[in-house]
Short mmCIF file of C-alpha atoms and ligand atoms in Angstrom, two decimals:
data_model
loop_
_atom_site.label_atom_id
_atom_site.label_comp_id
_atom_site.label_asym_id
_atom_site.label_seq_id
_atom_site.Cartn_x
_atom_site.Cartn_y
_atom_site.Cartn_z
CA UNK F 1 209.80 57.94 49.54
CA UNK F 2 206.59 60.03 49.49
CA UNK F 3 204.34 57.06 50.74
CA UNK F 4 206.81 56.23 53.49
CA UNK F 5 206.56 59.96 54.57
CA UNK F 6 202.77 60.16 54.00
CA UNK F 7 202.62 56.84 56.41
CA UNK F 8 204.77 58.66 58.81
CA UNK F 9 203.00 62.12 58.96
CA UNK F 10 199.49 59.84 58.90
CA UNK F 11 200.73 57.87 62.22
CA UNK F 12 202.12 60.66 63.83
CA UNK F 13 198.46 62.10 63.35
CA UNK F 14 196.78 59.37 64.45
CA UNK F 15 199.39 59.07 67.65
CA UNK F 16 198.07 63.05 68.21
CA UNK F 17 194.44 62.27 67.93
CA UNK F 18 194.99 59.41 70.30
CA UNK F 19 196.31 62.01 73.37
CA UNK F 20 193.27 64.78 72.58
CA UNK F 21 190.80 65.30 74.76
CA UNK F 22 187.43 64.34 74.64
CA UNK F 23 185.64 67.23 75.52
CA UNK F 24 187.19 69.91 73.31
CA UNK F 25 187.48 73.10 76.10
CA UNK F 26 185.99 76.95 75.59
CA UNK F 27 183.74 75.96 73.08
CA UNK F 28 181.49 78.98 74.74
CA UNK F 29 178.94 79.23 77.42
CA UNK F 30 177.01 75.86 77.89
CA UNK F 31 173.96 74.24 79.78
CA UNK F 32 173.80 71.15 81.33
CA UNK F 33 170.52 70.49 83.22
CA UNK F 34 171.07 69.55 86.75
CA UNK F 35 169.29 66.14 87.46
CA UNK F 36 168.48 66.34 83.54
CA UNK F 37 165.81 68.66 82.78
CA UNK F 38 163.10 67.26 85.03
CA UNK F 39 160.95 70.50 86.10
CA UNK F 40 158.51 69.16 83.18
CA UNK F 41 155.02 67.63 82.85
CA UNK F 42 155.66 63.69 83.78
CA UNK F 43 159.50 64.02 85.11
CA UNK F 44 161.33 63.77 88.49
CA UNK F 45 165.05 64.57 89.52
CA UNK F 46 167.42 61.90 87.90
CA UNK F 47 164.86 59.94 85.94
CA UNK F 48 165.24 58.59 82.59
CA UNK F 49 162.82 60.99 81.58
CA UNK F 50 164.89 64.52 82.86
CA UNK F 51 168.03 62.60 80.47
CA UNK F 52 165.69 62.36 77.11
CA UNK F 53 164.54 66.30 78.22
CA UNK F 54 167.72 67.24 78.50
CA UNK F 55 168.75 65.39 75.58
CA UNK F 56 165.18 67.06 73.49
CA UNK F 57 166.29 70.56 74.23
CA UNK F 58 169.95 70.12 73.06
CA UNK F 59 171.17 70.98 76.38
CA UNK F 60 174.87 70.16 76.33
CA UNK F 61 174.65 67.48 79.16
CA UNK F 62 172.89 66.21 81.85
CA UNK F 63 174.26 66.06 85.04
CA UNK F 64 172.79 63.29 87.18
CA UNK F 65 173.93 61.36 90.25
CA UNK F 66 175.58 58.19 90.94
CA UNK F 67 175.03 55.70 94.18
CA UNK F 68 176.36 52.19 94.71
CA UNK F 69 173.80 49.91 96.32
CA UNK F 70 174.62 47.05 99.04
CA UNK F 71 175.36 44.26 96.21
CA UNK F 72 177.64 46.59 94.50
CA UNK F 73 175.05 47.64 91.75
CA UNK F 74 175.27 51.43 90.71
CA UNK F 75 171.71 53.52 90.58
CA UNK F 76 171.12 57.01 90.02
CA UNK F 77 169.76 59.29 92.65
CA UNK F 78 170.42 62.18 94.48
CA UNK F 79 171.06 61.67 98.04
CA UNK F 80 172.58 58.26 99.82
CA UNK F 81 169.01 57.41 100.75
CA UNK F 82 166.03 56.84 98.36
CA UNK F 83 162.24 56.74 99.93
CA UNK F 84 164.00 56.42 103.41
CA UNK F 85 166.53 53.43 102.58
CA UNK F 86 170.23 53.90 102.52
CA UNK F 87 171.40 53.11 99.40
CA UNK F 88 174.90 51.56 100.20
CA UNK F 89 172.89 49.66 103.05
CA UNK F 90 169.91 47.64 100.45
CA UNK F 91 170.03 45.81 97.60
CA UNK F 92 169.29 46.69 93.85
CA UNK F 93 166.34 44.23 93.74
CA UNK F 94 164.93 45.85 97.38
CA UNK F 95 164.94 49.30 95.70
CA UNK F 96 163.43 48.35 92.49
CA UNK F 97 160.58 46.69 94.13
CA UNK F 98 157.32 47.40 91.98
CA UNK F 99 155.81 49.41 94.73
CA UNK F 100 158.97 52.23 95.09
CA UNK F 101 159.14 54.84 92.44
CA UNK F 102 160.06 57.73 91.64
CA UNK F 103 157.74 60.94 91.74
CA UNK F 104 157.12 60.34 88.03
CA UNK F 105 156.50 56.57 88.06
CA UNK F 106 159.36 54.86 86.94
CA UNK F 107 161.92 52.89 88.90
CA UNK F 108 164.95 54.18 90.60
CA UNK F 109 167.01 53.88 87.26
CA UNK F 110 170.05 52.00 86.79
CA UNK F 111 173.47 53.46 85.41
CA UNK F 112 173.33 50.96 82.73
CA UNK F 113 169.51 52.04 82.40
CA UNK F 114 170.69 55.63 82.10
CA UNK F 115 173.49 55.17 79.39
CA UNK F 116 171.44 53.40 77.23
CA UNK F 117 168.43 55.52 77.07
CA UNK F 118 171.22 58.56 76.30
CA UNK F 119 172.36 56.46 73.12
CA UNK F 120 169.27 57.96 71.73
CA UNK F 121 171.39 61.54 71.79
CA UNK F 122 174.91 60.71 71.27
CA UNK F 123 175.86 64.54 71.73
CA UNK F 124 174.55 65.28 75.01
CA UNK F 125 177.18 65.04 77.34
CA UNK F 126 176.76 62.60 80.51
CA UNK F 127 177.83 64.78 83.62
CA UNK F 128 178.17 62.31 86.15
CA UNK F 129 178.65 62.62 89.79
CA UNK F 130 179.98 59.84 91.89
CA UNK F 131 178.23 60.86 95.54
CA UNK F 132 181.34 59.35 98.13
CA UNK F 133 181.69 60.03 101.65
CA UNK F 134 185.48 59.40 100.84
CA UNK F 135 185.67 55.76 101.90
CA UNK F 136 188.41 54.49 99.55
CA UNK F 137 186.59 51.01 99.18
CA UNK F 138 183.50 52.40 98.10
CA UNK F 139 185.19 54.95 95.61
CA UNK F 140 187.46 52.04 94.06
CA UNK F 141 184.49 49.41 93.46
CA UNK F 142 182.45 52.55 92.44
CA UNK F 143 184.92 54.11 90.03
CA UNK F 144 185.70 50.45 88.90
CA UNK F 145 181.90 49.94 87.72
CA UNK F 146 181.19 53.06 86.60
CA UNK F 147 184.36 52.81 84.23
CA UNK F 148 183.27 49.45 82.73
CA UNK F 149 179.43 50.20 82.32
CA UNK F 150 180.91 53.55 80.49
CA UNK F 151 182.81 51.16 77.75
CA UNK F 152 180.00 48.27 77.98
CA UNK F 153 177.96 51.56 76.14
CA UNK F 154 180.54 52.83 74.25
CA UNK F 155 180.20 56.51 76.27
CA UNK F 156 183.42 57.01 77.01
CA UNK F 157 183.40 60.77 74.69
CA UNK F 158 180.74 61.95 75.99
CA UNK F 159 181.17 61.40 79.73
CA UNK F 160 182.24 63.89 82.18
CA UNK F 161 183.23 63.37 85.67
CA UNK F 162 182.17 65.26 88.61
CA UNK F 163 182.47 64.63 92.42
CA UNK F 164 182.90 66.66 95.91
CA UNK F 165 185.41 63.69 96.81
CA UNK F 166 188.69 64.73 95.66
CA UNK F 167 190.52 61.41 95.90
CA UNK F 168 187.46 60.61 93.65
CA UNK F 169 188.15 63.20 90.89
CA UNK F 170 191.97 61.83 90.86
CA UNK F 171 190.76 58.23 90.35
CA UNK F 172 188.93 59.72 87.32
CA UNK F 173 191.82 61.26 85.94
CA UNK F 174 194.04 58.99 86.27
CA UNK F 175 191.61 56.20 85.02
CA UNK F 176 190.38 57.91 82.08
CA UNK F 177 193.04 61.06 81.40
CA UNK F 178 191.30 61.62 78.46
CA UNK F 179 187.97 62.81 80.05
CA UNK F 180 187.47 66.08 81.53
CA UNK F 181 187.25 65.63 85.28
CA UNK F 182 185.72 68.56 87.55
CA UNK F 183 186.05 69.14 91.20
CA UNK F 184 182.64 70.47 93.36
CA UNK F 185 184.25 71.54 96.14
CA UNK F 186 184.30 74.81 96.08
CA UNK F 187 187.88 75.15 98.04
CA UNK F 188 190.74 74.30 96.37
CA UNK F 189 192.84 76.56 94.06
CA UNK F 190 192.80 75.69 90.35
CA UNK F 191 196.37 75.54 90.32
CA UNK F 192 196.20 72.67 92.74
CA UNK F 193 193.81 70.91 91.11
CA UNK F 194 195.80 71.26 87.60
CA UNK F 195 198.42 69.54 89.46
CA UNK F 196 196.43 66.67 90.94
CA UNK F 197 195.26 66.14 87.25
CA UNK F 198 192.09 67.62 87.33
CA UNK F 199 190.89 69.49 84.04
CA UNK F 200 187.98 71.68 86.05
CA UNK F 201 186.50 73.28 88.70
CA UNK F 202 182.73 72.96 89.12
CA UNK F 203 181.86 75.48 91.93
CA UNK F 204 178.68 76.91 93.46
CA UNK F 205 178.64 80.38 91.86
CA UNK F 206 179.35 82.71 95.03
CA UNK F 207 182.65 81.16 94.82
CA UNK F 208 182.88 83.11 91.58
CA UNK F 209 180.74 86.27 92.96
CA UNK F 210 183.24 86.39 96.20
CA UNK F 211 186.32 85.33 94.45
CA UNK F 212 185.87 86.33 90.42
CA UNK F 213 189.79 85.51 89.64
CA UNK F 214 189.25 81.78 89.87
CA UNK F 215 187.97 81.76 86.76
CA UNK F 216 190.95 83.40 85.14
CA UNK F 217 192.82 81.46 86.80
CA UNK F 218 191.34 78.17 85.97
CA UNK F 219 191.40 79.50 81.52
CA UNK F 220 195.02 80.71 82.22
CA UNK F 221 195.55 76.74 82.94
CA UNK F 222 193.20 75.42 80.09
CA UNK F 223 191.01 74.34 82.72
CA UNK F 224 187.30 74.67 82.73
CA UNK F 225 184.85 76.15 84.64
CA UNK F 226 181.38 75.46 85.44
CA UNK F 227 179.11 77.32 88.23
CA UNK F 228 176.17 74.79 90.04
CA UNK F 229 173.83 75.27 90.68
CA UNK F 230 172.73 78.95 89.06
CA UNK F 231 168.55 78.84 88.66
CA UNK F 232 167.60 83.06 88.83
CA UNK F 233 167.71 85.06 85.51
CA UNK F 234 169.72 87.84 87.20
CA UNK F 235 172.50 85.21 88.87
CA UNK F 236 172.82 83.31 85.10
CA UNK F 237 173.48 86.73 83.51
CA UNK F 238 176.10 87.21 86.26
CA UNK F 239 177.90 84.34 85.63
CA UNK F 240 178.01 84.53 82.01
CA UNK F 241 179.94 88.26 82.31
CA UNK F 242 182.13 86.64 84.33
CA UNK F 243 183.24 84.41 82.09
CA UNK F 244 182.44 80.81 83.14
CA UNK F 245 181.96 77.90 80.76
CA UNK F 246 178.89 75.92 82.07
CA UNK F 247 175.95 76.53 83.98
CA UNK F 248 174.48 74.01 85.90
CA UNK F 249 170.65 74.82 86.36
CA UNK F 250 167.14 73.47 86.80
CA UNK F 251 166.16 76.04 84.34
CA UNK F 252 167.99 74.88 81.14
CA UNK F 253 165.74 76.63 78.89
CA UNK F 254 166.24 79.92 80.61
CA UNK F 255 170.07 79.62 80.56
CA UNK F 256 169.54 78.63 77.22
CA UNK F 257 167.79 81.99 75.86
CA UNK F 258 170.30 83.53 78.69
CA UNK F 259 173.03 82.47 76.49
CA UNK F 260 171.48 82.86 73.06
CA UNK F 261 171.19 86.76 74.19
CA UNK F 262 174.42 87.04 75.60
CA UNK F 263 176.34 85.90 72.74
CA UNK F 264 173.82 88.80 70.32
CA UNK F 265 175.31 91.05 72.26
CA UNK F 266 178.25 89.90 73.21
CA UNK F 267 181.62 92.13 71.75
CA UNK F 268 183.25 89.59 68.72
CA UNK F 269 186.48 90.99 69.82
CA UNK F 270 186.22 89.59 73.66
MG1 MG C 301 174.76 66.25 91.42
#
């Protein structure tokens, strides 16, 4: 009788650990580097190298950008053209010639690229941003590769999903409920979101300066809340009294120490 009851109390916890989240929420102020942490010696904006900074400093993710090419291959890069080509319109094998690089040297990287230089810090988070003009199409062959490079790497806990496409973020969550999905937009109620299915709102901080509710709002619905992209001492410090979650920055050392003092002087009752 007490082994059947131990087995049923064990598989009911193992049915609860099952629906958790991956990203555990409020677990205080965080940094994730904004194109990794790439404003060092040797880097550039969504190289390999900015991940392993980001990853070095114990920043809690790196945020870096997602593009498919014309053969359906997925790269990482900023904008939807790279040294004048448009991404969607060339093929992987055009953009990784030998003679395009990046400001740093290396090659336009590759998602699969990406994820497996991160497995050399399995607890950085991977921020990722699918960049969509909103063609359903592209999102669904997108959101399809993303997904299976993320298992093919065994990521799946430590990736979170960001996009300015909201169709996008509701692929994500409905694809992978278990990760935390966050909208960019910057104009949409978190109550809305919440019902869509999205766990987040990731909006440019004068969202937060002009309108400081949303971010009660957004904890009053477990729902997190990150500010991009917040670079000046004086606008970090802001954000942090106001409560928000994550800063994205290109100074993730600053916002580092930025946090480090907040929290030493921070009330332990708040
Ligand atoms: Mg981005």
């Amino acid at each position: 009788m007490k082994k059947s009851l131990f087995l049923l109390l064990a598989s009911c916890l193992l049915a609860a650990c099952e629906l958790l989240p991956f990203s555990s929420p409020f677990s205080g102020p965080q940094v994730v580097a904004h194109r990794g942490y790439w404003k060092t010696e040797g880097s550039a904006q969504n190289s390999i190298s900015s991940l392993l900074n980001a990853g070095r400093i114990g920043a809690y993710g790196s945020e870096f950008d997602v593009n498919l090419t014309a053969d359906d291959q997925l790269v990482i890069n900023h904008d939807f053209t790279y040294l004048g080509m448009v991404i969607r319109e060339t093929t992987l094998e055009v953009l990784r010639n030998d003679t395009l690089r990046l400001q740093n040297g290396e090659r336009i990287p590759t998602l699969d690229e990406y994820l497996e230089a991160s497995l050399q810090y399995p607890e950085l988070k991977l921020v990722l941003e699918l960049k969509s003009e909103g063609d359903p199409i592209y999102e669904e062959t997108a959101i399809h590769k993303i997904i299976e490079a993320i298992q093919r790497y065994g990521v799946q806990r430590r990736v979170e999903f960001i996009s300015f496409s909201l169709s996008a973020c509701e692929a994500f969550a409905r694809q992978m409920p278990k990760n935390r999905v966050e909208y960019l937009g910057s104009d949409i109620l978190p109550a809305e979101l919440k019902e869509r299915g999205i766990s987040g709102i990731d909006y440019h901080y004068s969202a937060f300066d002009l309108h400081p509710e949303l971010v009660t709002q957004a904890h009053e619905l477990g729902m997190i809340v990150n500010a991009w992209t917040v670079d000046k001492e004086e606008d970090i410090k802001r954000m942090l009294a106001l409560g928000v979650d994550h800063i994205t920055t290109n100074e993730p050392e600053l916002a580092q120490q930025l946090i480090a003092d907040f929290k030493a002087t921070a009330d332990p009752r708040r």
